[in-house]
Coordinates of C-alpha atoms and ligand atoms in Angstrom, one line a residue:
X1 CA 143.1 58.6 118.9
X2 CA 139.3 59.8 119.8
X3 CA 139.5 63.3 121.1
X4 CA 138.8 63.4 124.8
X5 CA 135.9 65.3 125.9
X6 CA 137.6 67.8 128.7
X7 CA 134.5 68.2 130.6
X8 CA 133.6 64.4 130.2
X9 CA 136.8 63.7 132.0
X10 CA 136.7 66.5 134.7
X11 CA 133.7 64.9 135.7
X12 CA 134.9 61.3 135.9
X13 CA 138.1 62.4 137.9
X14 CA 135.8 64.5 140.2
X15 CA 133.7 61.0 140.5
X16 CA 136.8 58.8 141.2
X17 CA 138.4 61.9 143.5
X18 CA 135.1 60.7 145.6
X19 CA 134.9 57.1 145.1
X20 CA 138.5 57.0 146.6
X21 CA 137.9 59.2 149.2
X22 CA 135.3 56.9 150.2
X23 CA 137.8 53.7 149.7
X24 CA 140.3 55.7 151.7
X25 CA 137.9 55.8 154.6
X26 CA 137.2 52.1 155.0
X27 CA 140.2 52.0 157.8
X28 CA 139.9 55.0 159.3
X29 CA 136.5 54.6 159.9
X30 CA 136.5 51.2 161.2
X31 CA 139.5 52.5 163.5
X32 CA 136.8 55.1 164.6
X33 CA 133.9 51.9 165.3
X34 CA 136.1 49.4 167.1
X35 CA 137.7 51.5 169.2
X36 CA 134.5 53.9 170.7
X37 CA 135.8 57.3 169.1
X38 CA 131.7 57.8 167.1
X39 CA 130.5 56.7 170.5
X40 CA 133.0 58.7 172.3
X41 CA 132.3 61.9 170.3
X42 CA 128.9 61.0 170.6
X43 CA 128.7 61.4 174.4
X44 CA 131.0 64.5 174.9
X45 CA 131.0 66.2 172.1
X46 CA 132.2 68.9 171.2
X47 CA 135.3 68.2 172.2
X48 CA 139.2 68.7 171.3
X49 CA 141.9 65.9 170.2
X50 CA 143.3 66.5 173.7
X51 CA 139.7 66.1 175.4
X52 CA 138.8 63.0 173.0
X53 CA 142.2 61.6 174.6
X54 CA 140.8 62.2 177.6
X55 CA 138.0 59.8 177.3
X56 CA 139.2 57.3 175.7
X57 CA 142.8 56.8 176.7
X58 CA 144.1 56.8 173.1
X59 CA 147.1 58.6 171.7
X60 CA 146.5 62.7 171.0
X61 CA 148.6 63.5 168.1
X62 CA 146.2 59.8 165.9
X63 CA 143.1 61.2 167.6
X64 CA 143.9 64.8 165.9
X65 CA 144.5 63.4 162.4
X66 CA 141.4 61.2 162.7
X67 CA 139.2 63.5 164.2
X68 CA 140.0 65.9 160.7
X69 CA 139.6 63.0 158.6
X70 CA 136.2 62.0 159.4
X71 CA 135.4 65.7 159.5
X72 CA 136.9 65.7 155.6
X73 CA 134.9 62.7 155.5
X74 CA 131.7 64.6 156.3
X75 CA 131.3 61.7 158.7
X76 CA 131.7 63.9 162.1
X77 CA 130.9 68.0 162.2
X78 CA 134.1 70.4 163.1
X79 CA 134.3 73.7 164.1
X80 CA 137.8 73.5 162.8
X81 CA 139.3 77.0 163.7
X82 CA 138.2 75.8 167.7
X83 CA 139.3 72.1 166.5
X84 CA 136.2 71.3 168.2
X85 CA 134.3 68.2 166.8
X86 CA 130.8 66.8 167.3
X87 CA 128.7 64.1 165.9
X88 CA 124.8 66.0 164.3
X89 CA 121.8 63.7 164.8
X90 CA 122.0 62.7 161.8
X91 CA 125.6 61.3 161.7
X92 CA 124.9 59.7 165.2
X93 CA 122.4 57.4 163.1
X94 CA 124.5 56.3 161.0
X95 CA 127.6 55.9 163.7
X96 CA 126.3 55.1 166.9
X97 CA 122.7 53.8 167.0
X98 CA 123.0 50.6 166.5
X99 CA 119.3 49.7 166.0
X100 CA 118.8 52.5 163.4
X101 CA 118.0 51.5 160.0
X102 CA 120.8 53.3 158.8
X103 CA 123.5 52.5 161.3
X104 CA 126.5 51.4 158.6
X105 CA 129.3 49.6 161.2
X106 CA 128.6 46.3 159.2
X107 CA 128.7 48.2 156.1
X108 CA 132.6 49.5 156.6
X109 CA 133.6 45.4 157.8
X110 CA 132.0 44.3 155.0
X111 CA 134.3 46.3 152.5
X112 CA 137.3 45.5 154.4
X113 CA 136.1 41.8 154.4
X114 CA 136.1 41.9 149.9
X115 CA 139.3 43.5 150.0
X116 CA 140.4 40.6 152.4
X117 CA 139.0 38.1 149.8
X118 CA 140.3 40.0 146.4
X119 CA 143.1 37.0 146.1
X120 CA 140.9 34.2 146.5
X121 CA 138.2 35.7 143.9
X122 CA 141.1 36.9 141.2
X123 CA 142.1 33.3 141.0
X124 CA 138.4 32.5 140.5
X125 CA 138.1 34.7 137.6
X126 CA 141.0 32.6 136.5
X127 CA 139.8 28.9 137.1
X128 CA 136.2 29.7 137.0
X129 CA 136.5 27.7 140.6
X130 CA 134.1 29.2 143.3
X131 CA 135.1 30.3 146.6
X132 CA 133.2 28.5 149.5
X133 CA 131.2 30.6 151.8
X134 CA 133.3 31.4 155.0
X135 CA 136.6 30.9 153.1
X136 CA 137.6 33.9 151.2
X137 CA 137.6 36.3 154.5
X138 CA 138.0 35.7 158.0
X139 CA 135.2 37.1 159.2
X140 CA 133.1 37.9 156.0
X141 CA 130.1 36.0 157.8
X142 CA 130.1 38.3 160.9
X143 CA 130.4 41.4 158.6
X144 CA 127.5 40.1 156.3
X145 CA 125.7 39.6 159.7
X146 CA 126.1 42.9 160.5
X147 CA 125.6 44.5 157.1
X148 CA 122.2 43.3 157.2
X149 CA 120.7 43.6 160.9
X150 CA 120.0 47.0 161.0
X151 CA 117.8 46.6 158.1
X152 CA 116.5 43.6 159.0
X153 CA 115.4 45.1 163.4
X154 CA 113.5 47.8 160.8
X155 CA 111.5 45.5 158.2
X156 CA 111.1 42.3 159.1
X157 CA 108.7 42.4 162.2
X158 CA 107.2 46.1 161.1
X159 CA 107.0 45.8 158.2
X160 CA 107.8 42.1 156.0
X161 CA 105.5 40.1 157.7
X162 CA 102.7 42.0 158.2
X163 CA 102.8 42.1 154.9
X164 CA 102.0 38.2 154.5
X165 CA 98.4 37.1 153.8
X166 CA 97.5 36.4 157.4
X167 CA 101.1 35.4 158.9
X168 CA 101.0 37.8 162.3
X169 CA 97.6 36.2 163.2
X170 CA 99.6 32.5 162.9
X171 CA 102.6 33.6 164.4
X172 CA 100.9 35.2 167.2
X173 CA 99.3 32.1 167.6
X174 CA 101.8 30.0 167.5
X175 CA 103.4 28.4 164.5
X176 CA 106.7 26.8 163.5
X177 CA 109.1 28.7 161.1
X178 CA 112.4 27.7 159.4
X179 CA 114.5 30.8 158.8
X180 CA 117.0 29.0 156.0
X181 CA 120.2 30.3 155.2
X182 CA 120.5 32.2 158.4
X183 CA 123.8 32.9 158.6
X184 CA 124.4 34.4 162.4
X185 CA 120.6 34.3 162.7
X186 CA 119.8 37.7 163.7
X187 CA 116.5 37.6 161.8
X188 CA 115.9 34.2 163.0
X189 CA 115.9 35.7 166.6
X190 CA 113.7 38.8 165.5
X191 CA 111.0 36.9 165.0
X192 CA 111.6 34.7 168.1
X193 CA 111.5 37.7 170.1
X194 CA 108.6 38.8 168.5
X195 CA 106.5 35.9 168.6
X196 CA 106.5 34.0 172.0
X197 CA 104.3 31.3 171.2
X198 CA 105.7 30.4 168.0
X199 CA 109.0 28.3 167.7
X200 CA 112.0 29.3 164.6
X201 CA 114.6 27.1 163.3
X202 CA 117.4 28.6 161.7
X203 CA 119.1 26.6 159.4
X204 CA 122.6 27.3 157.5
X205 CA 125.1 25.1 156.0
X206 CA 127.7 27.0 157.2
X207 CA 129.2 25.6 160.7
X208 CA 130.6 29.0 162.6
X209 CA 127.6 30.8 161.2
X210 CA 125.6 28.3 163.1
X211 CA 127.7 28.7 166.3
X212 CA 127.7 32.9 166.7
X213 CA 123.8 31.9 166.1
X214 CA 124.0 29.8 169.0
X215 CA 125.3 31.9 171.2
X216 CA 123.5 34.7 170.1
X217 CA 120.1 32.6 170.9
X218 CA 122.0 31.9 174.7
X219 CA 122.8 35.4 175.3
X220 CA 119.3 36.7 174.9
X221 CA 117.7 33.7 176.6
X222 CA 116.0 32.3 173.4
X223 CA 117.5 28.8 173.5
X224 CA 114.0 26.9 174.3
X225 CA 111.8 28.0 171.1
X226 CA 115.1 28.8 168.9
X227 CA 117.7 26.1 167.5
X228 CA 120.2 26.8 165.0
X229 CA 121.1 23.6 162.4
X230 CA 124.3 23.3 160.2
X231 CA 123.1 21.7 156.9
X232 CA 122.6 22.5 153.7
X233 CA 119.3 24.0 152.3
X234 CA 118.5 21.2 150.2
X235 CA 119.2 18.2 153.2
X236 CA 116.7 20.1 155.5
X237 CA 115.0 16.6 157.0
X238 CA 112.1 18.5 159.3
X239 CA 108.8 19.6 157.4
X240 CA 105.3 20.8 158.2
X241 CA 106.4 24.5 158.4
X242 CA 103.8 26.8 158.6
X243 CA 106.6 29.6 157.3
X244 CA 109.8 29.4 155.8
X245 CA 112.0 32.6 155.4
X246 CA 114.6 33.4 153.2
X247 CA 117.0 36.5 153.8
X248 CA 119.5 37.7 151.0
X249 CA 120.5 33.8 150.2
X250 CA 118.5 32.1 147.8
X251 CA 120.8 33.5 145.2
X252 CA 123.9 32.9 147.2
X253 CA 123.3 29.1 146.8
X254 CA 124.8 26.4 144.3
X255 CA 121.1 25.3 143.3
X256 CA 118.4 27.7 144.0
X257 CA 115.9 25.9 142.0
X258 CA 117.0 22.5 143.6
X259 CA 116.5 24.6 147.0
X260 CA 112.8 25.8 146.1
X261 CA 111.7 23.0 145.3
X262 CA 112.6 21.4 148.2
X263 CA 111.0 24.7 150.4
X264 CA 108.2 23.6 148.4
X265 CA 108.1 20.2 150.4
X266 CA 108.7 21.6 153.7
X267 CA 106.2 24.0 154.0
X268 CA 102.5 22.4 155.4
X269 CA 100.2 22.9 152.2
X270 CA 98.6 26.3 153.3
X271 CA 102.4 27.7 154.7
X272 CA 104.0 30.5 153.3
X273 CA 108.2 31.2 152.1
X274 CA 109.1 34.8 152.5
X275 CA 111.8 35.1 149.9
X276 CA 113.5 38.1 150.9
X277 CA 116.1 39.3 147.9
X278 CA 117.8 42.2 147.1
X279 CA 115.9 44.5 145.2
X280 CA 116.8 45.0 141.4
X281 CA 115.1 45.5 137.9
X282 CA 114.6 42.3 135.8
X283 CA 117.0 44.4 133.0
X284 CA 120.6 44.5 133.9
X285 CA 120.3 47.8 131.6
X286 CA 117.8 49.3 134.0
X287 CA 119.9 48.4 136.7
X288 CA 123.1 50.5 135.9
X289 CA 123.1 53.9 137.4
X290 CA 122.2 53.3 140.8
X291 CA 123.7 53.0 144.0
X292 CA 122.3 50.3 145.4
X293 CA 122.7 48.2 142.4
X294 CA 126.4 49.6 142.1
X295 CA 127.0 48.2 146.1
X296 CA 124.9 44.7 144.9
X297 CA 126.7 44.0 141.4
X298 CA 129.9 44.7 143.3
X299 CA 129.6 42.3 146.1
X300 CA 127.7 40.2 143.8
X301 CA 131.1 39.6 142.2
X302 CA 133.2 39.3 145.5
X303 CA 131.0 37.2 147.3
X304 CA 127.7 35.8 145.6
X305 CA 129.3 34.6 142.3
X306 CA 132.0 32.5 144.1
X307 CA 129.7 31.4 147.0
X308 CA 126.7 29.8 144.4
X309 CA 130.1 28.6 142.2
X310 CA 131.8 26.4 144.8
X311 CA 128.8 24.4 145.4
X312 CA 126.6 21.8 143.3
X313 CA 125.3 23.2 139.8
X314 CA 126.1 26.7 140.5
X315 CA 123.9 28.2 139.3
X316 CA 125.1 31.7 140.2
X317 CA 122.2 33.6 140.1
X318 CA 124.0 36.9 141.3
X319 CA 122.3 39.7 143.7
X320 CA 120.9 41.4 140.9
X321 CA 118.6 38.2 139.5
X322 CA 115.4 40.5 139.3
X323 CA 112.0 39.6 140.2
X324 CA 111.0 37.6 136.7
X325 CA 113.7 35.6 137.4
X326 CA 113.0 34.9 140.8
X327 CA 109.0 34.1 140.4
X328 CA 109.7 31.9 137.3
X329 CA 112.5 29.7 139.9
X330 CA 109.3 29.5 142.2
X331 CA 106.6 28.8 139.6
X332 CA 108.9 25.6 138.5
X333 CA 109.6 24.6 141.8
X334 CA 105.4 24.2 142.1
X335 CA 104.4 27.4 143.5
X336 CA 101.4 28.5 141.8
X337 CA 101.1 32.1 143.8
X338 CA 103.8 34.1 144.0
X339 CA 104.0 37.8 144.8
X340 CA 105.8 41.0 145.8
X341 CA 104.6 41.2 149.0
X342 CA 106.2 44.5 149.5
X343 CA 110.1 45.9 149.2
X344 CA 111.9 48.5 150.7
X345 CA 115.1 50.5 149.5
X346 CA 117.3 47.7 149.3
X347 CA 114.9 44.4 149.4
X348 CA 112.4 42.9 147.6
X349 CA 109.9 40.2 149.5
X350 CA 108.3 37.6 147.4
X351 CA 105.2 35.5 148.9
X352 CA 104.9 31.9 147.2
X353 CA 102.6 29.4 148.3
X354 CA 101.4 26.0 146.7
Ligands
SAM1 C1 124.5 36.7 152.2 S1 124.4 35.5 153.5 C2 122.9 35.9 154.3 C3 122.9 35.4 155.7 C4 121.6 35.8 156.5 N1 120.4 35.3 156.0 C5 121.6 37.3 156.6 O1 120.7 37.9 156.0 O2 122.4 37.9 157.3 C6 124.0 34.0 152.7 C7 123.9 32.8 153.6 O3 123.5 31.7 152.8 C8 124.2 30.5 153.3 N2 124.1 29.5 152.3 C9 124.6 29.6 151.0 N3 124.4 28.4 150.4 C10 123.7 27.6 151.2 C11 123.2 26.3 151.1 N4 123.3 25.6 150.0 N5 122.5 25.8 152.2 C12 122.4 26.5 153.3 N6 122.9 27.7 153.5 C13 123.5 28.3 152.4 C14 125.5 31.0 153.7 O4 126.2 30.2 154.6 C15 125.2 32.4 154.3 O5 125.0 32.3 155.7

């Protein structure tokens, strides 16, 4: 047997001690989103178990235990020999404000959302059989929703378009825009917000997607210039778009190249596609190592994979296809300029025109 290197394995036990203690947290935190106790601690912290029971109405003795798991966690500040607790600033972001970039709710339903699907994927891996969107979880489109918004209140108007050769001018104007693969349609009803004179279509193939989108366009009053359509990418009928977005999807579909090309016909001959994709290296080896390629190659598996699989070709692409990939999909499907527009932390945005 190969001699094991002591100080090699102390170190990957130390590793996994954390990577569980992070997997051990999925519940507790969630516990902690849904039922107000960031938002609670948030509001009158410091405070005791008995105080937090107070304002909330919730049981002492689970409050006490949760309150020193999140502060094990590092997720809320204790003065534990007071048993006082308090969120910092900095925890706040990531627990309470909603619209920060960094606000992780979605995050936390997302992971509980691939456990949820494990069974469905494992026989997969079996069969080679895809799962269909919507079908390995029971909410995995609400948490993908929500995994993304934060990101998407802090880029897309800021900082994505802007970055378009001359989009804000036309949207400001007025143009039309098809936001495909929208899912719930928060970025769909960014832009809307954003741009009164212009009118969005959201399109996704997915049919309770579409209807959250709905009512998420009724609640905030967007329902004339916003309409949300359940159909596939590739049987999108309406064209002339002066701009076609795509957020974290392309790669998610059966036949992305089947898909570009037909963006390709949609768009009015000097309209844009935003292709917004996960950021990655075109080298799987210069991928490895880290973290947000660890949390992409990992859902990649529990969601993308089986999503692209279950439909036509499947093609699979994966979240970590890299920009060569992506721009040589886009030169064959006719685009003869395609570019990095810009990228943040986890994104990349590709430009392509005719
Ligand atoms: C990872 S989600 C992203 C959703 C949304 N754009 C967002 O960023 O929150 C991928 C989306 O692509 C949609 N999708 C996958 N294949 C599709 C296809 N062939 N046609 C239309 N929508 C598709 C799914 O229904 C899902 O809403």
């Amino acid at each position: 047997m190969t001699a094991i290197d002591t100080d090699r394995l102390n170190a990957l036990v130390g590793k996994m001690l954390g990577d569980l203690g992070g997997a051990f947290s999925v519940p507790t935190t969630r516990i902690g989103f849904r039922l107000g106790l960031f938002d609670a601690l948030h509001n009158h912290g410091p405070v005791s178990a008995a105080d937090l029971a107070q304002h909330t109405g919730l049981a002492e003795r689970y409050l006490r235990e949760w309150l020193l798991a999140q502060a094990a966690n590092g997720y809320i500040t204790a003065d534990a020999s007071a048993m006082c607790f308090h969120l910092s600033p900095e925890q706040a972001m990531i627990f309470v404000a909603r619209d920060s970039p960094v606000y992780l709710e979605g995050a936390f339903d997302l992971a509980a959302a691939m456990i949820e699907g494990e069974a469905k994927v494992e026989a997969g891996f079996r069969s080679g059989e895809g799962v269909q969107w919507g079908d390995s979880a029971g909410c995995l489109f609400c948490a993908v929703g929500a995994f993304f918004r934060p990101g998407y209140v802090n880029a897309i108007v800021p900082a994505w378009l802007p970055a378009l050769g001359g989009m804000v001018p036309r949207l400001e104007a007025g143009a039309r825009v098809a936001d495909i693969g929208c899912g719930v349609g928060f970025s769909t009803l960014l832009m809307a917000q954003a741009f009164p004179n212009s009118h969005f279509t959201g399109y996704d193939f997915h049919g309770p997607s579409i209807e959250q989108a709905n009512a998420h366009a009724a609640a905030h009053g967007l329902g004339e210039r916003v309409r949300f359509e359940a159909v596939p990418a590739k049987a999108i009928a309406t064209r002339d778009f002066d701009l076609v977005t795509m957020f974290d999807c392309l790669h998610d579909m059966g036949d992305p190249r089947g898909c570009a090309a037909h963006v390709h016909g949609l768009l009015k001959p000097d309209g844009a596609w935003m292709l917004v994709e996960p950021i990655a290296a075109d080298s799987a080896a210069d991928n490895l190592g880290n973290p947000v390629s660890r949390i992409y190659y990992n859902a990649s598996t529990m969601i993308c994979v089986p999503t692209s699989l279950a439909q036509e070709v499947g093609t699979a692409l994966g979240a970590q296809a890299g920009e060569a990939q992506l721009t040589a999909i886009l030169h064959d499907a006719g685009f003869s300029q395609v570019r990095r527009a810009t990228e943040g932390p986890f994104n990349m945005v590709l430009e392509a025109r005719h």
